[in-house]
Amino acid sequence: MFNKINYGIAILVIILIAIYFTLGEIEKSNDLPRQDHLIGDQQHSNYSTQQQHGLELIAHAYKNKLSNIQVHSTGRVVAVLPDDNEGSRHQKFVLELANGQTILIAHNIDLAPSIKSLQKGDMVEFYGVYEYSSKGGVIHWTHHDPRGRHIEGWLMHQGEQYK
């Protein structure tokens, strides 16, 4: 009986260790690399590369109907929609990406400030989670996580960050 208990505890410990390391690797893979050590052209080049990578990720996710993908890109506002005030309130607008794809931004304004001066034609940079929809997709999690369990997202409009 004593051996069975020890064996069970050992298995449980191994499983917990495996979960710990797996979660750590998932979290590392979702983090964008820090760029504050870069300067000048190198920083701009890295920024452009990230923007292109985000655009490619979104196009791939849409084509393959994938969801829950952390992305970073920029688009031009083609429609400003009324706020969704049911449940958690969200500011909603549609962006057209450089490849012509459109996406809906659903920005939680209970957790982050809204972009008050947003207008059709404005450029908006975003870092959030892509979810597939037949209309091009939705970006959400463009805000901080008050529980600290999710990667913080944001919107950038006219030099001001909203998170």
Short mmCIF file of N, CA, C and O in Angstrom, two decimals, residues 31-108:
data_model
loop_
_atom_site.label_atom_id
_atom_site.label_comp_id
_atom_site.label_asym_id
_atom_site.label_seq_id
_atom_site.Cartn_x
_atom_site.Cartn_y
_atom_site.Cartn_z
N ASP A 31 4.91 36.18 -26.35
CA ASP A 31 5.46 37.50 -26.08
C ASP A 31 6.14 38.06 -27.30
O ASP A 31 6.89 37.37 -27.98
N LEU A 32 5.86 39.34 -27.59
CA LEU A 32 6.62 40.01 -28.63
C LEU A 32 8.01 40.33 -28.08
O LEU A 32 8.15 40.68 -26.91
N PRO A 33 9.06 40.24 -28.91
CA PRO A 33 10.38 40.59 -28.42
C PRO A 33 10.46 42.07 -28.06
O PRO A 33 9.86 42.90 -28.74
N ARG A 34 11.19 42.37 -27.02
CA ARG A 34 11.38 43.75 -26.61
C ARG A 34 12.25 44.45 -27.63
O ARG A 34 13.19 43.88 -28.15
N GLN A 35 11.94 45.72 -27.91
CA GLN A 35 12.67 46.45 -28.93
C GLN A 35 13.31 47.72 -28.38
O GLN A 35 13.89 48.47 -29.13
N ASP A 36 13.22 47.96 -27.09
CA ASP A 36 13.70 49.23 -26.57
C ASP A 36 15.21 49.38 -26.64
O ASP A 36 15.74 50.47 -26.45
N HIS A 37 15.93 48.30 -26.95
CA HIS A 37 17.38 48.39 -27.07
C HIS A 37 17.80 48.74 -28.50
O HIS A 37 18.96 48.99 -28.76
N LEU A 38 16.84 48.78 -29.44
CA LEU A 38 17.14 49.08 -30.82
C LEU A 38 17.04 50.58 -31.06
O LEU A 38 16.27 51.27 -30.43
N ILE A 39 17.81 51.09 -32.02
CA ILE A 39 17.76 52.50 -32.32
C ILE A 39 17.72 52.71 -33.83
O ILE A 39 18.12 51.87 -34.62
N GLY A 40 17.23 53.88 -34.24
CA GLY A 40 17.29 54.31 -35.62
C GLY A 40 16.68 53.35 -36.61
O GLY A 40 15.59 52.83 -36.41
N ASP A 41 17.40 53.13 -37.73
CA ASP A 41 16.90 52.31 -38.82
C ASP A 41 16.64 50.88 -38.40
O ASP A 41 15.73 50.23 -38.90
N GLN A 42 17.46 50.36 -37.48
CA GLN A 42 17.27 48.98 -37.04
C GLN A 42 15.92 48.83 -36.36
O GLN A 42 15.21 47.87 -36.58
N GLN A 43 15.55 49.81 -35.54
CA GLN A 43 14.26 49.75 -34.86
C GLN A 43 13.13 49.84 -35.88
O GLN A 43 12.16 49.10 -35.80
N HIS A 44 13.23 50.74 -36.85
CA HIS A 44 12.19 50.88 -37.86
C HIS A 44 12.07 49.60 -38.69
O HIS A 44 10.98 49.14 -38.98
N SER A 45 13.20 49.02 -39.05
CA SER A 45 13.20 47.79 -39.84
C SER A 45 12.53 46.65 -39.07
O SER A 45 11.72 45.90 -39.62
N ASN A 46 12.85 46.52 -37.79
CA ASN A 46 12.26 45.47 -36.96
C ASN A 46 10.76 45.71 -36.82
O ASN A 46 9.96 44.79 -36.88
N TYR A 47 10.36 46.96 -36.66
CA TYR A 47 8.95 47.32 -36.55
C TYR A 47 8.22 46.93 -37.83
O TYR A 47 7.16 46.31 -37.79
N SER A 48 8.78 47.26 -39.00
CA SER A 48 8.17 46.92 -40.28
C SER A 48 8.05 45.41 -40.44
O SER A 48 7.05 44.91 -40.95
N THR A 49 9.05 44.68 -40.00
CA THR A 49 9.03 43.22 -40.08
C THR A 49 7.91 42.66 -39.22
O THR A 49 7.19 41.75 -39.64
N GLN A 50 7.75 43.19 -38.01
CA GLN A 50 6.66 42.74 -37.13
C GLN A 50 5.30 43.03 -37.75
O GLN A 50 4.39 42.21 -37.69
N GLN A 51 5.16 44.22 -38.34
CA GLN A 51 3.89 44.59 -38.98
C GLN A 51 3.57 43.61 -40.12
O GLN A 51 2.44 43.15 -40.24
N GLN A 52 4.57 43.31 -40.95
CA GLN A 52 4.36 42.38 -42.06
C GLN A 52 4.03 40.98 -41.54
O GLN A 52 3.15 40.31 -42.07
N HIS A 53 4.74 40.56 -40.50
CA HIS A 53 4.47 39.24 -39.92
C HIS A 53 3.04 39.17 -39.38
O HIS A 53 2.34 38.18 -39.58
N GLY A 54 2.58 40.23 -38.72
CA GLY A 54 1.22 40.27 -38.20
C GLY A 54 0.20 40.20 -39.32
O GLY A 54 -0.81 39.48 -39.22
N LEU A 55 0.46 40.92 -40.40
CA LEU A 55 -0.43 40.89 -41.56
C LEU A 55 -0.51 39.49 -42.15
O LEU A 55 -1.59 39.00 -42.47
N GLU A 56 0.63 38.82 -42.26
CA GLU A 56 0.66 37.46 -42.79
C GLU A 56 -0.05 36.48 -41.86
O GLU A 56 -0.77 35.59 -42.32
N LEU A 57 0.12 36.65 -40.55
CA LEU A 57 -0.57 35.79 -39.58
C LEU A 57 -2.09 35.93 -39.71
O LEU A 57 -2.81 34.93 -39.69
N ILE A 58 -2.56 37.15 -39.84
CA ILE A 58 -3.99 37.39 -39.95
C ILE A 58 -4.54 36.77 -41.23
O ILE A 58 -5.57 36.10 -41.22
N ALA A 59 -3.84 36.97 -42.35
CA ALA A 59 -4.28 36.40 -43.63
C ALA A 59 -4.31 34.87 -43.55
O ALA A 59 -5.26 34.24 -44.02
N HIS A 60 -3.29 34.28 -42.93
CA HIS A 60 -3.23 32.82 -42.78
C HIS A 60 -4.37 32.33 -41.89
O HIS A 60 -5.04 31.34 -42.21
N ALA A 61 -4.60 33.03 -40.79
CA ALA A 61 -5.67 32.63 -39.86
C ALA A 61 -7.03 32.71 -40.53
O ALA A 61 -7.87 31.82 -40.37
N TYR A 62 -7.24 33.76 -41.31
CA TYR A 62 -8.53 33.91 -42.00
C TYR A 62 -8.71 32.79 -43.02
O TYR A 62 -9.75 32.13 -43.06
N LYS A 63 -7.70 32.56 -43.83
CA LYS A 63 -7.77 31.53 -44.88
C LYS A 63 -8.05 30.15 -44.29
O LYS A 63 -8.80 29.36 -44.85
N ASN A 64 -7.45 29.87 -43.12
CA ASN A 64 -7.57 28.54 -42.50
C ASN A 64 -8.58 28.49 -41.37
O ASN A 64 -8.63 27.51 -40.63
N LYS A 65 -9.36 29.57 -41.20
CA LYS A 65 -10.40 29.65 -40.17
C LYS A 65 -9.86 29.36 -38.77
O LYS A 65 -10.45 28.62 -37.99
N LEU A 66 -8.73 30.01 -38.44
CA LEU A 66 -8.08 29.83 -37.14
C LEU A 66 -8.45 30.98 -36.21
O LEU A 66 -8.75 32.08 -36.66
N SER A 67 -8.38 30.71 -34.92
CA SER A 67 -8.70 31.72 -33.92
C SER A 67 -7.69 31.67 -32.77
O SER A 67 -6.86 30.77 -32.70
N ASN A 68 -7.82 32.65 -31.88
CA ASN A 68 -7.01 32.75 -30.66
C ASN A 68 -5.53 32.92 -30.99
O ASN A 68 -4.67 32.23 -30.45
N ILE A 69 -5.23 33.87 -31.89
CA ILE A 69 -3.86 34.12 -32.33
C ILE A 69 -3.48 35.56 -31.98
O ILE A 69 -4.16 36.51 -32.40
N GLN A 70 -2.42 35.73 -31.22
CA GLN A 70 -1.94 37.05 -30.85
C GLN A 70 -1.30 37.70 -32.07
O GLN A 70 -0.42 37.12 -32.69
N VAL A 71 -1.76 38.91 -32.43
CA VAL A 71 -1.27 39.57 -33.63
C VAL A 71 -0.99 41.05 -33.38
O VAL A 71 -1.54 41.66 -32.47
N HIS A 72 -0.13 41.60 -34.24
CA HIS A 72 0.25 43.01 -34.18
C HIS A 72 0.27 43.52 -35.62
O HIS A 72 0.98 42.97 -36.46
N SER A 73 -0.53 44.53 -35.92
CA SER A 73 -0.55 45.09 -37.26
C SER A 73 -1.17 46.48 -37.22
O SER A 73 -1.42 47.03 -36.15
N THR A 74 -1.43 47.02 -38.41
CA THR A 74 -2.00 48.35 -38.57
C THR A 74 -3.04 48.32 -39.67
O THR A 74 -2.90 47.57 -40.63
N GLY A 75 -4.05 49.15 -39.54
CA GLY A 75 -5.04 49.27 -40.60
C GLY A 75 -5.64 50.65 -40.63
O GLY A 75 -5.48 51.45 -39.71
N ARG A 76 -6.35 50.92 -41.72
CA ARG A 76 -7.05 52.19 -41.90
C ARG A 76 -8.51 52.01 -41.54
O ARG A 76 -9.15 51.05 -41.97
N VAL A 77 -9.07 52.93 -40.76
CA VAL A 77 -10.47 52.87 -40.34
C VAL A 77 -11.36 53.08 -41.57
O VAL A 77 -11.24 54.09 -42.27
N VAL A 78 -12.23 52.10 -41.84
CA VAL A 78 -13.19 52.22 -42.94
C VAL A 78 -14.62 52.39 -42.42
O VAL A 78 -15.49 52.79 -43.19
N ALA A 79 -14.84 52.10 -41.15
CA ALA A 79 -16.17 52.31 -40.56
C ALA A 79 -16.03 52.42 -39.04
O ALA A 79 -15.33 51.62 -38.42
N VAL A 80 -16.69 53.41 -38.48
CA VAL A 80 -16.79 53.55 -37.02
C VAL A 80 -18.22 53.15 -36.67
O VAL A 80 -19.18 53.75 -37.16
N LEU A 81 -18.35 52.12 -35.85
CA LEU A 81 -19.65 51.56 -35.51
C LEU A 81 -20.10 52.06 -34.12
O LEU A 81 -19.27 52.48 -33.32
N PRO A 82 -21.40 51.96 -33.83
CA PRO A 82 -21.85 52.32 -32.48
C PRO A 82 -21.22 51.39 -31.43
O PRO A 82 -20.95 50.23 -31.72
N ASP A 83 -20.99 51.93 -30.25
CA ASP A 83 -20.47 51.11 -29.16
C ASP A 83 -21.45 50.00 -28.82
O ASP A 83 -22.67 50.19 -28.89
N ASP A 84 -20.91 48.85 -28.45
CA ASP A 84 -21.73 47.73 -27.98
C ASP A 84 -21.81 47.89 -26.47
O ASP A 84 -20.80 47.77 -25.76
N ASN A 85 -22.99 48.17 -25.95
CA ASN A 85 -23.15 48.44 -24.52
C ASN A 85 -23.80 47.29 -23.76
O ASN A 85 -24.16 47.44 -22.60
N GLU A 86 -23.93 46.13 -24.40
CA GLU A 86 -24.48 44.96 -23.71
C GLU A 86 -23.35 44.16 -23.09
O GLU A 86 -22.36 43.85 -23.75
N GLY A 87 -23.48 43.81 -21.82
CA GLY A 87 -22.39 43.11 -21.12
C GLY A 87 -21.21 44.04 -20.97
O GLY A 87 -21.38 45.22 -20.65
N SER A 88 -20.02 43.54 -21.20
CA SER A 88 -18.84 44.41 -21.20
C SER A 88 -18.94 45.34 -22.40
O SER A 88 -19.18 44.90 -23.52
N ARG A 89 -18.75 46.62 -22.17
CA ARG A 89 -18.91 47.60 -23.25
C ARG A 89 -17.69 47.57 -24.17
O ARG A 89 -16.55 47.46 -23.72
N HIS A 90 -17.94 47.66 -25.48
CA HIS A 90 -16.87 47.63 -26.47
C HIS A 90 -17.03 48.75 -27.50
O HIS A 90 -18.13 48.96 -28.01
N GLN A 91 -15.92 49.43 -27.78
CA GLN A 91 -15.87 50.34 -28.91
C GLN A 91 -15.61 49.47 -30.14
O GLN A 91 -14.73 48.60 -30.11
N LYS A 92 -16.37 49.69 -31.21
CA LYS A 92 -16.24 48.83 -32.39
C LYS A 92 -15.99 49.67 -33.63
O LYS A 92 -16.64 50.69 -33.83
N PHE A 93 -15.03 49.20 -34.43
CA PHE A 93 -14.76 49.84 -35.71
C PHE A 93 -14.11 48.82 -36.63
O PHE A 93 -13.61 47.79 -36.19
N VAL A 94 -14.15 49.10 -37.92
CA VAL A 94 -13.62 48.20 -38.93
C VAL A 94 -12.37 48.81 -39.53
O VAL A 94 -12.36 49.99 -39.90
N LEU A 95 -11.32 47.98 -39.62
CA LEU A 95 -10.07 48.40 -40.26
C LEU A 95 -9.88 47.65 -41.56
O LEU A 95 -10.23 46.46 -41.65
N GLU A 96 -9.31 48.31 -42.53
CA GLU A 96 -8.85 47.64 -43.74
C GLU A 96 -7.34 47.53 -43.63
O GLU A 96 -6.65 48.53 -43.41
N LEU A 97 -6.84 46.30 -43.76
CA LEU A 97 -5.41 46.05 -43.67
C LEU A 97 -4.74 46.31 -45.02
O LEU A 97 -5.41 46.47 -46.05
N ALA A 98 -3.42 46.33 -45.03
CA ALA A 98 -2.66 46.61 -46.24
C ALA A 98 -2.94 45.62 -47.36
O ALA A 98 -2.81 45.95 -48.53
N ASN A 99 -3.37 44.40 -47.02
CA ASN A 99 -3.67 43.38 -48.03
C ASN A 99 -5.12 43.43 -48.51
O ASN A 99 -5.55 42.59 -49.28
N GLY A 100 -5.90 44.40 -48.03
CA GLY A 100 -7.29 44.55 -48.43
C GLY A 100 -8.30 43.85 -47.53
O GLY A 100 -9.49 44.10 -47.63
N GLN A 101 -7.82 42.99 -46.65
CA GLN A 101 -8.72 42.29 -45.72
C GLN A 101 -9.27 43.28 -44.70
O GLN A 101 -8.57 44.20 -44.28
N THR A 102 -10.52 43.10 -44.32
CA THR A 102 -11.10 43.94 -43.27
C THR A 102 -11.28 43.12 -42.00
O THR A 102 -11.52 41.91 -42.06
N ILE A 103 -11.12 43.79 -40.88
CA ILE A 103 -11.30 43.16 -39.57
C ILE A 103 -12.06 44.10 -38.66
O ILE A 103 -11.97 45.32 -38.78
N LEU A 104 -12.83 43.52 -37.77
CA LEU A 104 -13.55 44.27 -36.76
C LEU A 104 -12.68 44.37 -35.52
O LEU A 104 -12.13 43.37 -35.05
N ILE A 105 -12.54 45.57 -34.98
CA ILE A 105 -11.86 45.76 -33.70
C ILE A 105 -12.95 45.88 -32.64
O ILE A 105 -13.86 46.70 -32.78
N ALA A 106 -12.88 45.05 -31.60
CA ALA A 106 -13.81 45.10 -30.47
C ALA A 106 -12.97 45.42 -29.23
O ALA A 106 -12.37 44.54 -28.63
N HIS A 107 -12.90 46.70 -28.89
CA HIS A 107 -12.03 47.23 -27.85
C HIS A 107 -12.83 47.44 -26.56
O HIS A 107 -13.76 48.25 -26.53
N ASN A 108 -12.49 46.68 -25.51
CA ASN A 108 -13.24 46.71 -24.25
C ASN A 108 -13.04 48.05 -23.56
O ASN A 108 -11.97 48.33 -23.03
#
